[in-house]
JSON list of N, CA and C in Angstrom, two decimals:
[
{"chain": "A", "resi": 27, "resn": "UNK", "atom": "N", "xyz": [15.63, 17.75, 3.17]},
{"chain": "A", "resi": 27, "resn": "UNK", "atom": "CA", "xyz": [14.75, 16.93, 4.03]},
{"chain": "A", "resi": 27, "resn": "UNK", "atom": "C", "xyz": [15.62, 16.20, 4.97]},
{"chain": "A", "resi": 28, "resn": "UNK", "atom": "N", "xyz": [15.25, 16.34, 6.21]},
{"chain": "A", "resi": 28, "resn": "UNK", "atom": "CA", "xyz": [15.92, 15.65, 7.42]},
{"chain": "A", "resi": 28, "resn": "UNK", "atom": "C", "xyz": [15.70, 14.14, 7.31]},
{"chain": "A", "resi": 29, "resn": "UNK", "atom": "N", "xyz": [16.47, 13.40, 8.15]},
{"chain": "A", "resi": 29, "resn": "UNK", "atom": "CA", "xyz": [16.37, 11.90, 8.10]},
{"chain": "A", "resi": 29, "resn": "UNK", "atom": "C", "xyz": [15.01, 11.40, 8.49]},
{"chain": "A", "resi": 30, "resn": "UNK", "atom": "N", "xyz": [14.31, 11.94, 9.59]},
{"chain": "A", "resi": 30, "resn": "UNK", "atom": "CA", "xyz": [12.93, 11.40, 9.85]},
{"chain": "A", "resi": 30, "resn": "UNK", "atom": "C", "xyz": [12.04, 11.60, 8.62]},
{"chain": "A", "resi": 31, "resn": "UNK", "atom": "N", "xyz": [12.04, 12.91, 8.08]},
{"chain": "A", "resi": 31, "resn": "UNK", "atom": "CA", "xyz": [11.14, 13.13, 6.87]},
{"chain": "A", "resi": 31, "resn": "UNK", "atom": "C", "xyz": [11.47, 12.26, 5.74]},
{"chain": "A", "resi": 32, "resn": "UNK", "atom": "N", "xyz": [12.80, 12.13, 5.51]},
{"chain": "A", "resi": 32, "resn": "UNK", "atom": "CA", "xyz": [13.20, 11.17, 4.36]},
{"chain": "A", "resi": 32, "resn": "UNK", "atom": "C", "xyz": [12.79, 9.68, 4.66]},
{"chain": "A", "resi": 33, "resn": "UNK", "atom": "N", "xyz": [12.78, 9.24, 5.94]},
{"chain": "A", "resi": 33, "resn": "UNK", "atom": "CA", "xyz": [12.45, 7.90, 6.15]},
{"chain": "A", "resi": 33, "resn": "UNK", "atom": "C", "xyz": [10.84, 7.86, 5.92]},
{"chain": "A", "resi": 34, "resn": "UNK", "atom": "N", "xyz": [10.11, 8.87, 6.43]},
{"chain": "A", "resi": 34, "resn": "UNK", "atom": "CA", "xyz": [8.57, 8.78, 6.21]},
{"chain": "A", "resi": 34, "resn": "UNK", "atom": "C", "xyz": [8.32, 8.72, 4.69]},
{"chain": "A", "resi": 35, "resn": "UNK", "atom": "N", "xyz": [8.99, 9.53, 3.92]},
{"chain": "A", "resi": 35, "resn": "UNK", "atom": "CA", "xyz": [8.77, 9.60, 2.48]},
{"chain": "A", "resi": 35, "resn": "UNK", "atom": "C", "xyz": [9.20, 8.25, 1.91]},
{"chain": "A", "resi": 36, "resn": "UNK", "atom": "N", "xyz": [10.27, 7.73, 2.27]},
{"chain": "A", "resi": 36, "resn": "UNK", "atom": "CA", "xyz": [10.69, 6.32, 1.71]},
{"chain": "A", "resi": 36, "resn": "UNK", "atom": "C", "xyz": [9.54, 5.24, 2.08]},
{"chain": "A", "resi": 37, "resn": "UNK", "atom": "N", "xyz": [9.12, 5.28, 3.32]},
{"chain": "A", "resi": 37, "resn": "UNK", "atom": "CA", "xyz": [8.12, 4.31, 3.65]},
{"chain": "A", "resi": 37, "resn": "UNK", "atom": "C", "xyz": [6.80, 4.50, 2.92]},
{"chain": "A", "resi": 38, "resn": "UNK", "atom": "N", "xyz": [6.49, 5.78, 2.67]},
{"chain": "A", "resi": 38, "resn": "UNK", "atom": "CA", "xyz": [5.23, 6.09, 1.96]},
{"chain": "A", "resi": 38, "resn": "UNK", "atom": "C", "xyz": [5.46, 5.67, 0.47]},
{"chain": "A", "resi": 39, "resn": "UNK", "atom": "N", "xyz": [6.63, 5.96, -0.01]},
{"chain": "A", "resi": 39, "resn": "UNK", "atom": "CA", "xyz": [6.89, 5.46, -1.41]},
{"chain": "A", "resi": 39, "resn": "UNK", "atom": "C", "xyz": [6.75, 3.98, -1.58]},
{"chain": "A", "resi": 40, "resn": "UNK", "atom": "N", "xyz": [7.23, 3.24, -0.68]},
{"chain": "A", "resi": 40, "resn": "UNK", "atom": "CA", "xyz": [7.27, 1.80, -0.79]},
{"chain": "A", "resi": 40, "resn": "UNK", "atom": "C", "xyz": [5.80, 1.26, -0.69]},
{"chain": "A", "resi": 41, "resn": "UNK", "atom": "N", "xyz": [4.98, 1.84, 0.28]},
{"chain": "A", "resi": 41, "resn": "UNK", "atom": "CA", "xyz": [3.56, 1.51, 0.38]},
{"chain": "A", "resi": 41, "resn": "UNK", "atom": "C", "xyz": [2.82, 1.83, -0.88]},
{"chain": "A", "resi": 42, "resn": "UNK", "atom": "N", "xyz": [3.00, 3.05, -1.37]},
{"chain": "A", "resi": 42, "resn": "UNK", "atom": "CA", "xyz": [2.28, 3.37, -2.52]},
{"chain": "A", "resi": 42, "resn": "UNK", "atom": "C", "xyz": [2.59, 2.51, -3.75]},
{"chain": "A", "resi": 43, "resn": "UNK", "atom": "N", "xyz": [3.95, 2.27, -3.89]},
{"chain": "A", "resi": 43, "resn": "UNK", "atom": "CA", "xyz": [4.47, 1.56, -5.09]},
{"chain": "A", "resi": 43, "resn": "UNK", "atom": "C", "xyz": [3.91, 0.10, -5.02]},
{"chain": "A", "resi": 44, "resn": "UNK", "atom": "N", "xyz": [3.81, -0.58, -3.72]},
{"chain": "A", "resi": 44, "resn": "UNK", "atom": "CA", "xyz": [3.37, -1.85, -3.61]},
{"chain": "A", "resi": 44, "resn": "UNK", "atom": "C", "xyz": [1.89, -1.90, -3.90]},
{"chain": "A", "resi": 45, "resn": "UNK", "atom": "N", "xyz": [1.03, -1.01, -3.41]},
{"chain": "A", "resi": 45, "resn": "UNK", "atom": "CA", "xyz": [-0.38, -0.86, -3.72]},
{"chain": "A", "resi": 45, "resn": "UNK", "atom": "C", "xyz": [-0.60, -0.78, -5.20]},
{"chain": "A", "resi": 46, "resn": "UNK", "atom": "N", "xyz": [0.22, 0.16, -5.83]},
{"chain": "A", "resi": 46, "resn": "UNK", "atom": "CA", "xyz": [-0.02, 0.53, -7.28]},
{"chain": "A", "resi": 46, "resn": "UNK", "atom": "C", "xyz": [0.36, -0.78, -8.06]},
{"chain": "A", "resi": 47, "resn": "UNK", "atom": "N", "xyz": [1.41, -1.42, -7.75]},
{"chain": "A", "resi": 47, "resn": "UNK", "atom": "CA", "xyz": [1.85, -2.58, -8.45]},
{"chain": "A", "resi": 47, "resn": "UNK", "atom": "C", "xyz": [0.76, -3.71, -8.39]},
{"chain": "A", "resi": 48, "resn": "UNK", "atom": "N", "xyz": [0.22, -3.93, -7.34]},
{"chain": "A", "resi": 48, "resn": "UNK", "atom": "CA", "xyz": [-0.76, -5.07, -7.06]},
{"chain": "A", "resi": 48, "resn": "UNK", "atom": "C", "xyz": [-2.03, -4.61, -7.73]},
{"chain": "A", "resi": 49, "resn": "UNK", "atom": "N", "xyz": [-2.42, -3.36, -7.74]},
{"chain": "A", "resi": 49, "resn": "UNK", "atom": "CA", "xyz": [-3.55, -2.88, -8.32]},
{"chain": "A", "resi": 49, "resn": "UNK", "atom": "C", "xyz": [-3.54, -3.01, -9.84]},
{"chain": "A", "resi": 50, "resn": "UNK", "atom": "N", "xyz": [-2.38, -2.73, -10.42]},
{"chain": "A", "resi": 50, "resn": "UNK", "atom": "CA", "xyz": [-2.18, -2.90, -11.84]},
{"chain": "A", "resi": 50, "resn": "UNK", "atom": "C", "xyz": [-2.29, -4.37, -12.28]},
{"chain": "A", "resi": 51, "resn": "UNK", "atom": "N", "xyz": [-1.97, -5.25, -11.37]},
{"chain": "A", "resi": 51, "resn": "UNK", "atom": "CA", "xyz": [-2.09, -6.60, -11.69]},
{"chain": "A", "resi": 51, "resn": "UNK", "atom": "C", "xyz": [-3.56, -7.20, -11.50]},
{"chain": "A", "resi": 52, "resn": "UNK", "atom": "N", "xyz": [-4.11, -6.84, -10.32]},
{"chain": "A", "resi": 52, "resn": "UNK", "atom": "CA", "xyz": [-5.39, -7.35, -9.94]},
{"chain": "A", "resi": 52, "resn": "UNK", "atom": "C", "xyz": [-6.67, -6.51, -10.21]},
{"chain": "A", "resi": 53, "resn": "UNK", "atom": "N", "xyz": [-6.38, -5.21, -10.37]},
{"chain": "A", "resi": 53, "resn": "UNK", "atom": "CA", "xyz": [-7.59, -4.20, -10.50]},
{"chain": "A", "resi": 53, "resn": "UNK", "atom": "C", "xyz": [-8.18, -4.01, -9.22]},
{"chain": "A", "resi": 54, "resn": "UNK", "atom": "N", "xyz": [-7.66, -4.35, -8.04]},
{"chain": "A", "resi": 54, "resn": "UNK", "atom": "CA", "xyz": [-8.17, -4.08, -6.77]},
{"chain": "A", "resi": 54, "resn": "UNK", "atom": "C", "xyz": [-7.13, -3.70, -5.72]},
{"chain": "A", "resi": 55, "resn": "UNK", "atom": "N", "xyz": [-7.60, -3.05, -4.66]},
{"chain": "A", "resi": 55, "resn": "UNK", "atom": "CA", "xyz": [-6.81, -2.80, -3.46]},
{"chain": "A", "resi": 55, "resn": "UNK", "atom": "C", "xyz": [-7.27, -3.90, -2.52]},
{"chain": "A", "resi": 56, "resn": "UNK", "atom": "N", "xyz": [-6.28, -4.27, -1.67]},
{"chain": "A", "resi": 56, "resn": "UNK", "atom": "CA", "xyz": [-6.49, -5.44, -0.74]},
{"chain": "A", "resi": 56, "resn": "UNK", "atom": "C", "xyz": [-6.35, -5.10, 0.62]},
{"chain": "A", "resi": 57, "resn": "UNK", "atom": "N", "xyz": [-6.84, -5.92, 1.56]},
{"chain": "A", "resi": 57, "resn": "UNK", "atom": "CA", "xyz": [-6.82, -5.65, 2.95]},
{"chain": "A", "resi": 57, "resn": "UNK", "atom": "C", "xyz": [-5.35, -5.95, 3.46]},
{"chain": "A", "resi": 58, "resn": "UNK", "atom": "N", "xyz": [-4.62, -6.90, 2.91]},
{"chain": "A", "resi": 58, "resn": "UNK", "atom": "CA", "xyz": [-3.35, -7.12, 3.43]},
{"chain": "A", "resi": 58, "resn": "UNK", "atom": "C", "xyz": [-2.36, -7.32, 2.29]},
{"chain": "A", "resi": 59, "resn": "UNK", "atom": "N", "xyz": [-1.10, -6.85, 2.52]},
{"chain": "A", "resi": 59, "resn": "UNK", "atom": "CA", "xyz": [-0.02, -6.99, 1.63]},
{"chain": "A", "resi": 59, "resn": "UNK", "atom": "C", "xyz": [1.21, -7.73, 2.25]},
{"chain": "A", "resi": 60, "resn": "UNK", "atom": "N", "xyz": [1.89, -8.52, 1.43]},
{"chain": "A", "resi": 60, "resn": "UNK", "atom": "CA", "xyz": [3.25, -9.14, 1.97]},
{"chain": "A", "resi": 60, "resn": "UNK", "atom": "C", "xyz": [4.22, -8.34, 1.36]},
{"chain": "A", "resi": 61, "resn": "UNK", "atom": "N", "xyz": [4.81, -7.51, 2.23]},
{"chain": "A", "resi": 61, "resn": "UNK", "atom": "CA", "xyz": [5.93, -6.51, 1.72]},
{"chain": "A", "resi": 61, "resn": "UNK", "atom": "C", "xyz": [7.23, -7.22, 1.37]},
{"chain": "A", "resi": 62, "resn": "UNK", "atom": "N", "xyz": [7.37, -8.48, 1.79]},
{"chain": "A", "resi": 62, "resn": "UNK", "atom": "CA", "xyz": [8.62, -9.22, 1.48]},
{"chain": "A", "resi": 62, "resn": "UNK", "atom": "C", "xyz": [8.44, -9.86, -0.03]},
{"chain": "A", "resi": 63, "resn": "UNK", "atom": "N", "xyz": [7.34, -10.52, -0.25]},
{"chain": "A", "resi": 63, "resn": "UNK", "atom": "CA", "xyz": [7.17, -11.17, -1.53]},
{"chain": "A", "resi": 63, "resn": "UNK", "atom": "C", "xyz": [6.44, -10.26, -2.63]},
{"chain": "A", "resi": 64, "resn": "UNK", "atom": "N", "xyz": [6.01, -9.01, -2.13]},
{"chain": "A", "resi": 64, "resn": "UNK", "atom": "CA", "xyz": [5.37, -8.00, -2.96]},
{"chain": "A", "resi": 64, "resn": "UNK", "atom": "C", "xyz": [4.13, -8.61, -3.60]},
{"chain": "A", "resi": 65, "resn": "UNK", "atom": "N", "xyz": [3.34, -9.29, -2.80]},
{"chain": "A", "resi": 65, "resn": "UNK", "atom": "CA", "xyz": [2.11, -9.91, -3.29]},
{"chain": "A", "resi": 65, "resn": "UNK", "atom": "C", "xyz": [0.97, -9.64, -2.33]},
{"chain": "A", "resi": 66, "resn": "UNK", "atom": "N", "xyz": [-0.22, -9.94, -2.60]},
{"chain": "A", "resi": 66, "resn": "UNK", "atom": "CA", "xyz": [-1.29, -9.87, -1.73]},
{"chain": "A", "resi": 66, "resn": "UNK", "atom": "C", "xyz": [-1.10, -10.77, -0.51]},
{"chain": "A", "resi": 67, "resn": "UNK", "atom": "N", "xyz": [-1.44, -10.28, 0.67]},
{"chain": "A", "resi": 67, "resn": "UNK", "atom": "CA", "xyz": [-1.11, -11.13, 1.87]},
{"chain": "A", "resi": 67, "resn": "UNK", "atom": "C", "xyz": [-2.12, -12.16, 2.01]},
{"chain": "A", "resi": 68, "resn": "UNK", "atom": "N", "xyz": [-2.08, -12.87, 3.16]},
{"chain": "A", "resi": 68, "resn": "UNK", "atom": "CA", "xyz": [-2.99, -13.95, 3.43]},
{"chain": "A", "resi": 68, "resn": "UNK", "atom": "C", "xyz": [-3.58, -13.75, 4.86]},
{"chain": "A", "resi": 69, "resn": "UNK", "atom": "N", "xyz": [-4.67, -14.32, 5.12]},
{"chain": "A", "resi": 69, "resn": "UNK", "atom": "CA", "xyz": [-5.32, -14.38, 6.40]},
{"chain": "A", "resi": 69, "resn": "UNK", "atom": "C", "xyz": [-5.71, -15.78, 6.80]},
{"chain": "A", "resi": 70, "resn": "UNK", "atom": "N", "xyz": [-5.23, -16.20, 7.93]},
{"chain": "A", "resi": 70, "resn": "UNK", "atom": "CA", "xyz": [-5.60, -17.48, 8.37]},
{"chain": "A", "resi": 70, "resn": "UNK", "atom": "C", "xyz": [-7.02, -17.52, 9.02]},
{"chain": "A", "resi": 71, "resn": "UNK", "atom": "N", "xyz": [-7.48, -16.43, 9.33]},
{"chain": "A", "resi": 71, "resn": "UNK", "atom": "CA", "xyz": [-8.82, -16.37, 10.12]},
{"chain": "A", "resi": 71, "resn": "UNK", "atom": "C", "xyz": [-10.08, -16.22, 9.26]},
{"chain": "A", "resi": 72, "resn": "UNK", "atom": "N", "xyz": [-10.01, -15.49, 8.17]},
{"chain": "A", "resi": 72, "resn": "UNK", "atom": "CA", "xyz": [-11.16, -15.43, 7.33]},
{"chain": "A", "resi": 72, "resn": "UNK", "atom": "C", "xyz": [-10.75, -15.03, 5.91]},
{"chain": "A", "resi": 73, "resn": "UNK", "atom": "N", "xyz": [-11.73, -15.13, 4.94]},
{"chain": "A", "resi": 73, "resn": "UNK", "atom": "CA", "xyz": [-11.23, -14.84, 3.56]},
{"chain": "A", "resi": 73, "resn": "UNK", "atom": "C", "xyz": [-10.66, -13.42, 3.37]},
{"chain": "A", "resi": 74, "resn": "UNK", "atom": "N", "xyz": [-9.85, -13.30, 2.59]},
{"chain": "A", "resi": 74, "resn": "UNK", "atom": "CA", "xyz": [-9.14, -12.04, 2.34]},
{"chain": "A", "resi": 74, "resn": "UNK", "atom": "C", "xyz": [-10.15, -11.12, 1.54]},
{"chain": "A", "resi": 75, "resn": "UNK", "atom": "N", "xyz": [-10.19, -9.87, 1.96]},
{"chain": "A", "resi": 75, "resn": "UNK", "atom": "CA", "xyz": [-11.08, -8.90, 1.37]},
{"chain": "A", "resi": 75, "resn": "UNK", "atom": "C", "xyz": [-10.36, -7.94, 0.41]},
{"chain": "A", "resi": 76, "resn": "UNK", "atom": "N", "xyz": [-11.03, -7.64, -0.65]},
{"chain": "A", "resi": 76, "resn": "UNK", "atom": "CA", "xyz": [-10.60, -6.68, -1.52]},
{"chain": "A", "resi": 76, "resn": "UNK", "atom": "C", "xyz": [-11.31, -5.31, -1.27]},
{"chain": "A", "resi": 77, "resn": "UNK", "atom": "N", "xyz": [-10.79, -4.21, -1.63]},
{"chain": "A", "resi": 77, "resn": "UNK", "atom": "CA", "xyz": [-11.37, -2.91, -1.54]},
{"chain": "A", "resi": 77, "resn": "UNK", "atom": "C", "xyz": [-11.63, -2.66, -0.03]},
{"chain": "A", "resi": 78, "resn": "UNK", "atom": "N", "xyz": [-10.66, -2.96, 0.84]},
{"chain": "A", "resi": 78, "resn": "UNK", "atom": "CA", "xyz": [-10.74, -2.77, 2.25]},
{"chain": "A", "resi": 78, "resn": "UNK", "atom": "C", "xyz": [-10.60, -1.32, 2.62]},
{"chain": "A", "resi": 79, "resn": "UNK", "atom": "N", "xyz": [-11.45, -0.68, 3.39]},
{"chain": "A", "resi": 79, "resn": "UNK", "atom": "CA", "xyz": [-11.46, 0.68, 3.60]},
{"chain": "A", "resi": 79, "resn": "UNK", "atom": "C", "xyz": [-10.09, 1.26, 4.17]},
{"chain": "A", "resi": 80, "resn": "UNK", "atom": "N", "xyz": [-9.53, 0.65, 5.25]},
{"chain": "A", "resi": 80, "resn": "UNK", "atom": "CA", "xyz": [-8.18, 1.30, 5.67]},
{"chain": "A", "resi": 80, "resn": "UNK", "atom": "C", "xyz": [-7.18, 1.40, 4.68]},
{"chain": "A", "resi": 81, "resn": "UNK", "atom": "N", "xyz": [-7.02, 0.35, 3.95]},
{"chain": "A", "resi": 81, "resn": "UNK", "atom": "CA", "xyz": [-5.86, 0.35, 2.89]},
{"chain": "A", "resi": 81, "resn": "UNK", "atom": "C", "xyz": [-6.19, 1.45, 1.85]},
{"chain": "A", "resi": 82, "resn": "UNK", "atom": "N", "xyz": [-7.45, 1.56, 1.40]},
{"chain": "A", "resi": 82, "resn": "UNK", "atom": "CA", "xyz": [-7.72, 2.55, 0.35]},
{"chain": "A", "resi": 82, "resn": "UNK", "atom": "C", "xyz": [-7.53, 3.93, 1.05]},
{"chain": "A", "resi": 83, "resn": "UNK", "atom": "N", "xyz": [-7.85, 4.21, 2.28]},
{"chain": "A", "resi": 83, "resn": "UNK", "atom": "CA", "xyz": [-7.66, 5.46, 2.92]},
{"chain": "A", "resi": 83, "resn": "UNK", "atom": "C", "xyz": [-6.14, 5.75, 3.12]},
{"chain": "A", "resi": 84, "resn": "UNK", "atom": "N", "xyz": [-5.44, 4.84, 3.52]},
{"chain": "A", "resi": 84, "resn": "UNK", "atom": "CA", "xyz": [-3.94, 5.07, 3.63]},
{"chain": "A", "resi": 84, "resn": "UNK", "atom": "C", "xyz": [-3.30, 5.50, 2.38]},
{"chain": "A", "resi": 85, "resn": "UNK", "atom": "N", "xyz": [-3.71, 4.71, 1.28]},
{"chain": "A", "resi": 85, "resn": "UNK", "atom": "CA", "xyz": [-3.17, 5.00, -0.08]},
{"chain": "A", "resi": 85, "resn": "UNK", "atom": "C", "xyz": [-3.49, 6.41, -0.43]},
{"chain": "A", "resi": 86, "resn": "UNK", "atom": "N", "xyz": [-4.65, 6.77, -0.30]},
{"chain": "A", "resi": 86, "resn": "UNK", "atom": "CA", "xyz": [-5.09, 8.18, -0.72]},
{"chain": "A", "resi": 86, "resn": "UNK", "atom": "C", "xyz": [-4.45, 9.36, 0.25]},
{"chain": "A", "resi": 87, "resn": "UNK", "atom": "N", "xyz": [-4.40, 8.96, 1.51]},
{"chain": "A", "resi": 87, "resn": "UNK", "atom": "CA", "xyz": [-3.78, 9.91, 2.42]},
{"chain": "A", "resi": 87, "resn": "UNK", "atom": "C", "xyz": [-2.26, 10.20, 2.12]},
{"chain": "A", "resi": 88, "resn": "UNK", "atom": "N", "xyz": [-1.54, 9.06, 1.79]},
{"chain": "A", "resi": 88, "resn": "UNK", "atom": "CA", "xyz": [-0.12, 9.17, 1.44]},
{"chain": "A", "resi": 88, "resn": "UNK", "atom": "C", "xyz": [0.10, 9.95, 0.17]},
{"chain": "A", "resi": 89, "resn": "UNK", "atom": "N", "xyz": [-0.78, 9.84, -0.83]},
{"chain": "A", "resi": 89, "resn": "UNK", "atom": "CA", "xyz": [-0.73, 10.49, -1.97]},
{"chain": "A", "resi": 89, "resn": "UNK", "atom": "C", "xyz": [-1.01, 12.13, -1.81]},
{"chain": "A", "resi": 90, "resn": "UNK", "atom": "N", "xyz": [-1.87, 12.33, -0.76]},
{"chain": "A", "resi": 90, "resn": "UNK", "atom": "CA", "xyz": [-2.15, 13.77, -0.42]},
{"chain": "A", "resi": 90, "resn": "UNK", "atom": "C", "xyz": [-1.04, 14.31, 0.33]},
{"chain": "A", "resi": 91, "resn": "UNK", "atom": "N", "xyz": [-0.32, 13.59, 1.18]},
{"chain": "A", "resi": 91, "resn": "UNK", "atom": "CA", "xyz": [0.89, 14.07, 1.96]},
{"chain": "A", "resi": 91, "resn": "UNK", "atom": "C", "xyz": [2.08, 14.16, 1.16]},
{"chain": "A", "resi": 92, "resn": "UNK", "atom": "N", "xyz": [2.29, 13.31, 0.16]},
{"chain": "A", "resi": 92, "resn": "UNK", "atom": "CA", "xyz": [3.34, 13.20, -0.76]},
{"chain": "A", "resi": 92, "resn": "UNK", "atom": "C", "xyz": [2.96, 13.19, -2.18]},
{"chain": "A", "resi": 93, "resn": "UNK", "atom": "N", "xyz": [2.47, 14.38, -2.69]},
{"chain": "A", "resi": 93, "resn": "UNK", "atom": "CA", "xyz": [1.96, 14.45, -4.00]},
{"chain": "A", "resi": 93, "resn": "UNK", "atom": "C", "xyz": [2.98, 13.83, -5.09]},
{"chain": "A", "resi": 94, "resn": "UNK", "atom": "N", "xyz": [4.15, 13.98, -4.82]},
{"chain": "A", "resi": 94, "resn": "UNK", "atom": "CA", "xyz": [5.24, 13.54, -5.96]},
{"chain": "A", "resi": 94, "resn": "UNK", "atom": "C", "xyz": [5.14, 11.99, -6.12]},
{"chain": "A", "resi": 95, "resn": "UNK", "atom": "N", "xyz": [4.64, 11.24, -5.19]},
{"chain": "A", "resi": 95, "resn": "UNK", "atom": "CA", "xyz": [4.42, 9.85, -5.33]},
{"chain": "A", "resi": 95, "resn": "UNK", "atom": "C", "xyz": [3.34, 9.50, -6.36]},
{"chain": "A", "resi": 96, "resn": "UNK", "atom": "N", "xyz": [2.50, 10.28, -6.70]},
{"chain": "A", "resi": 96, "resn": "UNK", "atom": "CA", "xyz": [1.48, 10.07, -7.74]},
{"chain": "A", "resi": 96, "resn": "UNK", "atom": "C", "xyz": [2.10, 10.10, -9.20]},
{"chain": "A", "resi": 97, "resn": "UNK", "atom": "N", "xyz": [3.22, 10.69, -9.33]},
{"chain": "A", "resi": 97, "resn": "UNK", "atom": "CA", "xyz": [3.89, 10.87, -10.54]},
{"chain": "A", "resi": 97, "resn": "UNK", "atom": "C", "xyz": [4.76, 9.73, -10.88]},
{"chain": "A", "resi": 98, "resn": "UNK", "atom": "N", "xyz": [5.00, 8.76, -9.92]},
{"chain": "A", "resi": 98, "resn": "UNK", "atom": "CA", "xyz": [5.96, 7.65, -10.11]},
{"chain": "A", "resi": 98, "resn": "UNK", "atom": "C", "xyz": [5.33, 6.46, -10.62]}
]
């Protein structure tokens, strides 16, 4: 795997791991995530939403692109 592909895989792994970790704790996918604190993010403009479409879609797409991530 070349460096660009490895970087994409690492980024996908981090995103999937964060979502999976928070889903295990809360039972929900969220609109925003804080990748530094590894927690659900915050919004200053409106109440935070769970089950947000784009985050759900990104999670599923990454699992489709990198099936090995589903095993971790």
